Amino acid sequence: MTEPVRLVDALERIESEGLASIEAADSLGVLEELRVRYLGRSGELAGILSGIGQAEPEDRRAIGQAANTAKRRLQEAHTGRQAALESAESAGVSKADLTMPGRRAWEGGVHPVTRVIDEICEIFRELGFSKVRGPEAETEWYNFQALNIPLEHPAADMWDTFYLADGVVLRSHTSPVQARIMETHEPPVRVVVPGLCYRRDPFDPTHAPAFEQIEGLAVDETIDFIEFRSAIQYFVQRFFGLGRRTRFRPSYFPFTEPSAEVDVSCGVCNGFGCPTCKGTGWLEIMGSGMVHPAVFQAVGYDPERYTGYAFGMGSGRIAMVRHGIPDIRLLYEGDTAFLSQFIS
Ligand code: DAH
């Protein structure tokens, strides 16, 4: 009668030892070793069962039952521990070095061109300008004729235009929105118009076939050249800084008379002359002028009663001037190493 008692005792000892070891297993590798050791084909349980033949026949039943119970409990413990270790491992818990510094969360930012657009619109908002938008697919009428640009006139060649269909273009500037707004609104009008424009230009360091512009238009009964210059000067100082000077250079646009190119003094050399301003001391930022009476006529405004000023600038170019960016293509690449410099 000693043999079955010893076997049942041995089974209980194997079970309790095995359960404790399995619970304590701290990796899947250790757990697998324990499985082989206790439950494997030549493991401890199997070893006991192979001795069952020597037990008294009437004791075999008790031994068999004890062996089955031990096997089931060990298997259950193994399955449970395996699941726990696997989920910890996939969550990285078992491999985590808790003393390591945390990883910085990914930080998004506003693109430098979008920032320029937002800031310009905000400065003009303070001066009473609303922000409006217009279509990128535009008719020849709005893109050219309403702006006093006859199609057959060489002035139309100032903009190398993409045609979508007969009489329909991808707008080559934001100026057509001037005419659209005036057609649907009575003066006083004060609007800024950000948006994409398209030209048949090569994609090179200073040109892009699709680019952002911001148009401005102010029309009222008493607007004169002084108000025009003051508004632009105010904008330049707000946007670029109080120390920057503004220069108006005579120019030509069909939709303004007189017309002016606006320059801002170079922020790198303060107007002294350096590579950034190509030695001139000035950086060109916009085209502008007093709205041509022919444009008022085209939209049904009385040119005897109303006057106004308009301007147009390339937001990408402004961003380049502001940050000293040498190649416009950098603004299109979405390279986070480049763009992350501008997260403020
Ligand atoms: N539309 C012109 C261009 O794309 C820029 C421009 C010049 C706009 C003078 C204006 C302006 O409103 O008055 O080159």
Coordinates of C-alpha atoms and ligand atoms in Angstrom, one line a residue:
M1 CA 0.0 0.0 0.0
T2 CA 3.0 2.3 0.1
E3 CA 3.4 2.6 -3.6
P4 CA 0.1 4.4 -4.5
V5 CA 0.4 6.8 -1.6
R6 CA 3.9 7.7 -2.8
L7 CA 2.7 8.2 -6.3
V8 CA -0.3 10.4 -5.3
D9 CA 2.0 12.4 -3.0
A10 CA 4.5 12.8 -5.8
L11 CA 1.7 14.0 -8.2
E12 CA 0.5 16.6 -5.6
R13 CA 4.1 17.9 -5.2
I14 CA 4.6 18.1 -9.0
E15 CA 1.3 19.9 -9.3
S16 CA 2.0 22.5 -6.6
E17 CA 5.6 23.1 -7.7
G18 CA 4.6 23.3 -11.3
L19 CA 1.8 25.8 -10.6
A20 CA 4.1 28.0 -8.6
S21 CA 6.8 28.0 -11.3
I22 CA 4.4 28.6 -14.1
E23 CA 2.9 31.6 -12.2
A24 CA 6.4 33.0 -11.7
A25 CA 7.6 32.5 -15.3
D26 CA 8.6 35.9 -16.5
S27 CA 9.1 35.2 -20.2
L28 CA 7.6 33.0 -22.9
G29 CA 10.9 31.1 -23.1
V30 CA 10.9 30.2 -19.4
L31 CA 7.3 29.2 -19.7
E32 CA 8.0 26.8 -22.6
E33 CA 10.8 25.2 -20.6
L34 CA 8.4 24.6 -17.8
R35 CA 5.8 23.2 -20.1
V36 CA 8.3 20.6 -21.4
R37 CA 9.5 19.9 -17.9
Y38 CA 6.0 19.2 -16.4
L39 CA 3.7 18.4 -19.3
G40 CA 6.1 17.2 -22.0
R41 CA 6.1 13.7 -23.4
S42 CA 9.0 12.7 -21.1
G43 CA 8.2 15.3 -18.4
E44 CA 7.4 14.8 -14.8
L45 CA 3.7 13.8 -15.1
A46 CA 4.5 11.3 -17.8
G47 CA 7.2 9.9 -15.6
I48 CA 4.7 9.2 -12.8
L49 CA 2.2 7.7 -15.2
S50 CA 4.7 5.3 -16.6
G51 CA 5.1 3.9 -13.1
I52 CA 1.3 3.3 -12.7
G53 CA 1.7 -0.3 -14.0
Q54 CA 3.6 -1.2 -10.8
A55 CA 0.8 0.1 -8.6
E56 CA -1.9 -2.2 -7.1
P57 CA -4.8 -2.5 -9.6
E58 CA -7.3 -1.1 -7.1
D59 CA -5.1 2.0 -6.6
R60 CA -4.7 2.8 -10.2
R61 CA -8.0 4.7 -10.4
A62 CA -7.0 7.1 -7.7
I63 CA -3.6 7.7 -9.2
G64 CA -5.1 8.2 -12.6
Q65 CA -7.6 10.7 -11.3
A66 CA -4.9 12.6 -9.4
A67 CA -2.7 12.6 -12.5
N68 CA -5.6 14.0 -14.7
T69 CA -6.3 16.7 -12.2
A70 CA -2.7 17.7 -12.0
K71 CA -2.4 17.7 -15.8
R72 CA -5.5 19.8 -16.2
R73 CA -4.5 22.4 -13.6
L74 CA -1.0 22.7 -15.0
Q75 CA -2.4 23.1 -18.5
E76 CA -4.8 25.8 -17.4
A77 CA -2.1 27.7 -15.5
H78 CA 0.1 27.4 -18.6
T79 CA -2.5 28.8 -20.9
G80 CA -3.3 31.7 -18.6
R81 CA 0.3 32.6 -18.1
Q82 CA 1.0 32.4 -21.8
A83 CA -1.8 34.8 -22.6
A84 CA -0.6 37.2 -20.0
L85 CA 3.0 37.1 -21.2
E86 CA 2.0 37.5 -24.8
S87 CA -0.1 40.6 -24.2
A88 CA 2.5 42.1 -22.0
E89 CA 5.1 41.5 -24.7
S90 CA 3.0 43.0 -27.5
A91 CA 2.4 46.0 -25.3
G92 CA 6.1 46.3 -24.9
V93 CA 5.9 46.1 -21.1
S94 CA 8.3 43.2 -20.6
K95 CA 11.0 44.9 -22.7
A96 CA 10.4 48.5 -21.5
D97 CA 13.3 50.3 -19.8
L98 CA 11.3 52.5 -17.4
T99 CA 14.3 54.7 -16.8
M100 CA 14.5 55.8 -20.5
P101 CA 13.3 59.4 -21.1
G102 CA 9.9 59.6 -22.8
R103 CA 9.6 60.1 -26.6
R104 CA 8.4 63.5 -27.6
A105 CA 4.9 63.4 -29.1
W106 CA 4.7 64.3 -32.8
E107 CA 4.0 68.0 -33.1
G108 CA 2.3 69.4 -36.1
G109 CA 2.6 73.0 -37.3
V110 CA 1.1 75.5 -39.7
H111 CA 3.0 75.7 -43.0
P112 CA 5.0 78.9 -43.4
V113 CA 2.9 79.9 -46.4
T114 CA -0.3 79.3 -44.6
R115 CA 1.0 81.4 -41.7
V116 CA 1.8 84.3 -44.0
I117 CA -1.7 84.1 -45.5
D118 CA -3.3 84.1 -42.1
E119 CA -1.2 86.9 -40.8
I120 CA -1.8 89.1 -43.9
C121 CA -5.5 88.5 -43.7
E122 CA -5.5 89.3 -40.0
I123 CA -3.6 92.6 -40.5
F124 CA -6.0 93.7 -43.2
R125 CA -9.0 92.6 -41.1
E126 CA -7.9 95.2 -38.5
L127 CA -8.1 97.7 -41.3
G128 CA -11.7 96.7 -42.1
F129 CA -11.1 94.2 -44.9
S130 CA -13.2 91.0 -45.2
K131 CA -11.7 87.8 -46.5
V132 CA -13.3 86.4 -49.6
R133 CA -12.6 83.6 -52.1
G134 CA -13.2 83.1 -55.8
P135 CA -13.1 80.2 -58.3
E136 CA -9.8 78.8 -59.5
A137 CA -11.4 77.8 -62.9
E138 CA -12.2 81.2 -64.3
T139 CA -13.6 82.6 -67.5
E140 CA -11.5 84.7 -69.8
W141 CA -13.8 87.6 -69.1
Y142 CA -13.0 87.8 -65.4
N143 CA -9.3 86.8 -65.7
F144 CA -8.7 89.3 -68.5
Q145 CA -11.3 91.6 -70.1
A146 CA -13.1 92.8 -66.9
L147 CA -9.6 93.8 -65.7
N148 CA -9.0 96.0 -68.8
I149 CA -6.8 93.3 -70.5
P150 CA -8.0 92.8 -74.1
L151 CA -7.2 89.2 -75.2
E152 CA -5.4 90.2 -78.3
H153 CA -3.4 92.8 -76.5
P154 CA 0.2 91.9 -75.6
A155 CA -0.7 92.7 -71.9
A156 CA -2.5 89.3 -71.9
D157 CA 0.9 87.7 -72.3
M158 CA 2.0 89.0 -68.9
W159 CA 0.3 85.9 -67.6
D160 CA 1.2 82.6 -69.3
T161 CA -2.2 81.0 -68.9
F162 CA -3.5 77.4 -68.8
Y163 CA -6.7 76.9 -70.8
L164 CA -9.2 74.4 -69.6
A165 CA -11.7 74.9 -72.4
D166 CA -12.6 77.5 -74.9
G167 CA -13.0 80.7 -72.9
V168 CA -12.2 79.0 -69.6
V169 CA -8.8 79.2 -67.8
L170 CA -7.1 78.3 -64.6
R171 CA -6.9 81.8 -63.1
S172 CA -3.5 83.2 -63.6
H173 CA -3.9 85.7 -60.7
T174 CA -6.4 86.5 -57.9
S175 CA -7.3 89.8 -59.5
P176 CA -10.5 88.4 -61.3
V177 CA -12.1 88.2 -57.8
Q178 CA -12.0 92.0 -57.7
A179 CA -14.4 92.1 -60.6
R180 CA -16.6 89.3 -59.1
I181 CA -16.9 91.1 -55.8
M182 CA -17.6 94.5 -57.3
E183 CA -20.3 93.0 -59.5
T184 CA -22.2 91.7 -56.6
H185 CA -21.5 94.3 -53.9
E186 CA -22.0 98.1 -53.8
P187 CA -19.2 100.2 -52.4
P188 CA -17.7 100.6 -49.9
V189 CA -15.7 97.4 -50.6
R190 CA -12.7 96.3 -48.7
V191 CA -11.6 92.7 -49.3
V192 CA -8.6 90.5 -49.3
V193 CA -8.6 87.4 -51.5
P194 CA -6.2 84.5 -50.7
G195 CA -6.0 81.6 -53.1
L196 CA -4.2 79.5 -55.6
C197 CA -3.2 80.7 -59.1
Y198 CA -1.8 78.9 -62.0
R199 CA 0.7 79.7 -64.8
R200 CA 2.6 77.9 -67.4
D201 CA 5.9 78.4 -65.7
P202 CA 8.7 75.9 -65.1
F203 CA 9.1 74.6 -61.6
D204 CA 12.4 76.2 -60.7
P205 CA 13.9 78.0 -57.7
T206 CA 11.7 81.1 -58.3
H207 CA 8.7 79.8 -60.1
A208 CA 5.9 77.3 -59.5
P209 CA 3.1 76.5 -61.8
A210 CA 0.6 76.6 -58.9
F211 CA 1.2 79.2 -56.3
E212 CA -0.6 81.3 -53.6
Q213 CA -1.5 84.9 -54.1
I214 CA -3.3 87.4 -51.9
E215 CA -5.3 90.1 -53.6
G216 CA -6.5 93.3 -51.9
L217 CA -9.2 95.7 -53.0
A218 CA -10.6 98.9 -51.4
V219 CA -13.2 101.0 -53.1
D220 CA -15.0 104.0 -51.6
E221 CA -15.9 107.6 -52.5
T222 CA -12.9 109.3 -50.9
I223 CA -10.0 106.9 -51.3
D224 CA -6.9 108.7 -52.6
F225 CA -3.3 107.8 -53.2
I226 CA -2.4 108.9 -49.7
E227 CA -4.7 106.4 -48.2
F228 CA -3.4 103.7 -50.5
R229 CA 0.2 104.4 -49.5
S230 CA -0.6 104.6 -45.8
A231 CA -2.5 101.3 -45.9
I232 CA 0.4 99.5 -47.6
Q233 CA 3.0 101.1 -45.4
Y234 CA 1.0 100.1 -42.3
F235 CA 0.8 96.6 -43.6
V236 CA 4.6 96.4 -44.3
Q237 CA 5.5 97.6 -40.8
R238 CA 3.0 95.3 -39.1
F239 CA 4.1 92.3 -41.1
F240 CA 7.8 92.8 -41.5
G241 CA 8.6 95.0 -38.5
L242 CA 8.7 98.7 -37.6
G243 CA 12.2 99.2 -38.8
R244 CA 11.4 98.2 -42.4
R245 CA 10.9 100.9 -45.1
T246 CA 8.6 100.9 -48.0
R247 CA 9.3 102.0 -51.5
F248 CA 6.8 102.6 -54.4
R249 CA 8.3 102.1 -57.9
P250 CA 6.3 103.2 -60.9
S251 CA 5.1 100.1 -62.9
Y252 CA 2.4 99.0 -65.3
F253 CA -0.7 96.9 -64.8
P254 CA -3.7 97.2 -67.1
F255 CA -6.1 97.3 -64.2
T256 CA -4.5 100.1 -62.2
E257 CA -3.5 103.6 -63.0
P258 CA -1.1 104.7 -61.7
S259 CA 0.6 101.4 -60.9
A260 CA 3.4 100.7 -58.5
E261 CA 5.6 97.8 -57.5
V262 CA 6.1 97.9 -53.7
D263 CA 9.5 97.0 -52.2
V264 CA 10.4 96.5 -48.6
S265 CA 13.9 97.3 -47.3
C266 CA 16.0 94.2 -47.0
G267 CA 15.9 92.8 -43.5
V268 CA 19.3 91.1 -43.8
C269 CA 21.4 94.2 -44.6
N270 CA 18.8 96.9 -43.6
G271 CA 19.0 98.4 -47.1
F272 CA 22.7 98.4 -47.4
G273 CA 22.9 95.8 -50.1
C274 CA 23.7 92.1 -49.7
P275 CA 23.3 88.8 -51.6
T276 CA 19.7 88.4 -50.3
C277 CA 18.5 91.6 -52.0
K278 CA 21.0 91.1 -54.9
G279 CA 22.9 94.2 -53.8
T280 CA 19.9 96.6 -54.2
G281 CA 18.9 96.9 -50.5
W282 CA 15.2 96.2 -51.5
L283 CA 13.0 93.2 -51.9
E284 CA 9.9 93.3 -54.1
I285 CA 6.7 92.2 -52.4
M286 CA 3.7 93.2 -54.5
G287 CA 2.1 94.9 -57.5
S288 CA -0.4 97.6 -56.7
G289 CA -2.1 100.8 -57.8
M290 CA -5.2 102.9 -58.0
V291 CA -8.0 100.9 -59.6
H292 CA -8.4 101.8 -63.3
P293 CA -11.6 103.5 -64.3
A294 CA -12.1 101.0 -67.0
V295 CA -12.4 98.2 -64.4
F296 CA -15.1 100.2 -62.6
Q297 CA -16.9 100.6 -65.9
A298 CA -16.7 96.8 -66.6
V299 CA -18.4 96.0 -63.3
G300 CA -21.0 98.8 -63.4
Y301 CA -19.5 101.2 -60.8
D302 CA -19.5 104.9 -61.6
P303 CA -15.8 105.8 -62.2
E304 CA -16.7 109.5 -61.5
R305 CA -18.0 108.7 -58.1
Y306 CA -15.7 105.9 -56.8
T307 CA -11.9 105.5 -56.4
G308 CA -9.9 102.7 -55.0
Y309 CA -6.7 100.8 -54.7
A310 CA -5.7 97.2 -55.3
F311 CA -2.7 95.1 -54.7
G312 CA -1.6 91.5 -55.3
M313 CA 1.3 89.6 -53.7
G314 CA 2.6 86.1 -53.8
S315 CA 2.3 84.5 -50.4
G316 CA 5.0 82.0 -51.1
R317 CA 7.4 84.7 -52.2
I318 CA 6.6 86.7 -49.0
A319 CA 7.4 83.6 -46.9
M320 CA 10.7 83.3 -48.8
V321 CA 11.5 86.9 -48.1
R322 CA 10.5 86.6 -44.5
H323 CA 12.6 83.5 -43.8
G324 CA 15.4 83.8 -46.3
I325 CA 14.2 80.6 -48.1
P326 CA 16.4 80.3 -51.3
D327 CA 14.2 78.0 -53.4
I328 CA 10.4 78.1 -53.8
R329 CA 10.3 74.3 -54.3
L330 CA 11.1 73.8 -50.7
L331 CA 7.7 75.1 -49.9
Y332 CA 6.0 72.3 -51.8
E333 CA 8.0 69.3 -50.7
G334 CA 6.4 68.6 -47.4
D335 CA 9.8 67.7 -46.0
T336 CA 9.2 67.8 -42.2
A337 CA 13.0 68.3 -41.5
F338 CA 12.7 71.6 -43.4
L339 CA 9.2 72.6 -42.2
S340 CA 9.8 71.8 -38.6
Q341 CA 12.1 74.9 -38.4
F342 CA 9.0 77.1 -38.7
I343 CA 7.0 75.6 -35.9
S344 CA 6.8 78.5 -33.4
Ligands
DAH1 N1 -2.4 90.4 -60.6 C1 -1.1 90.8 -60.7 C2 -0.2 89.7 -61.0 O1 -0.6 88.6 -60.8 C3 -0.7 91.4 -59.3 C4 -1.3 92.7 -59.1 C5 -0.8 93.9 -59.5 C6 -2.6 92.8 -58.5 C7 -1.4 95.1 -59.3 C8 -3.2 94.0 -58.2 C9 -2.6 95.1 -58.6 O2 -4.4 94.1 -57.6 O3 -3.2 96.3 -58.4 O4 0.9 89.9 -61.4

